[in-house]
Amino acid sequence: MCKIFISADPELYRCRSRSLRLSGVATSIRLENQFWQVLEEIGRRDSLSIAQLISRLYDELADTGGDCTNFSSFLRVSCLRYLALQLSGRIPADIEVPIRSLDADWVLAGEKRSQPLGEKIAFCAP
């Protein structure tokens, strides 16, 4: 099992920082290269640069009262949700289909909610 994961190209998990402005404030975001690649794909679908995509996500999260204190983690989870929704067929794999053209309620209706971590690893308890 581990060979599947440890054989990954180290460049994928190497971290890189990008400087940008969020709500007019200069900041830096540090993510692994693989997450930057996914964010680039998401942005490309709607003709947005990574900076434009991240700024839009930040503003929309803040506007809905979401927690922006751990925004880098929010971006990582967003990437994972994007990939999971693609695998489930809720987001088309065809990157020519813009995200903005999708019915968000329909896409999210197919999302499986995860169980609390304790329930998932209960089998490990003695």
mmCIF file of N, CA and C in Angstrom, residues 13 36 44 66 71 95:
data_model
loop_
_atom_site.group_PDB
_atom_site.id
_atom_site.type_symbol
_atom_site.label_atom_id
_atom_site.label_comp_id
_atom_site.label_asym_id
_atom_site.label_seq_id
_atom_site.Cartn_x
_atom_site.Cartn_y
_atom_site.Cartn_z
ATOM 1 N N TYR A 13 4.645 17.345 -3.631
ATOM 2 C CA TYR A 13 4.398 17.732 -2.235
ATOM 3 C C TYR A 13 5.351 18.804 -1.728
ATOM 4 N N TRP A 36 -1.674 23.651 -5.927
ATOM 5 C CA TRP A 36 -1.612 24.770 -6.876
ATOM 6 C C TRP A 36 -2.055 24.312 -8.262
ATOM 7 N N ARG A 44 -8.864 27.887 -14.494
ATOM 8 C CA ARG A 44 -8.861 27.846 -15.956
ATOM 9 C C ARG A 44 -10.252 27.543 -16.506
ATOM 10 N N GLY A 66 -18.310 32.480 6.524
ATOM 11 C CA GLY A 66 -17.422 31.339 6.707
ATOM 12 C C GLY A 66 -16.158 31.722 7.455
ATOM 13 N N PHE A 71 -7.412 29.765 5.977
ATOM 14 C CA PHE A 71 -7.784 29.801 4.565
ATOM 15 C C PHE A 71 -6.987 28.806 3.724
ATOM 16 N N ILE A 95 -12.672 19.804 -18.741
ATOM 17 C CA ILE A 95 -12.332 21.099 -18.150
ATOM 18 C C ILE A 95 -12.785 22.274 -19.008
#
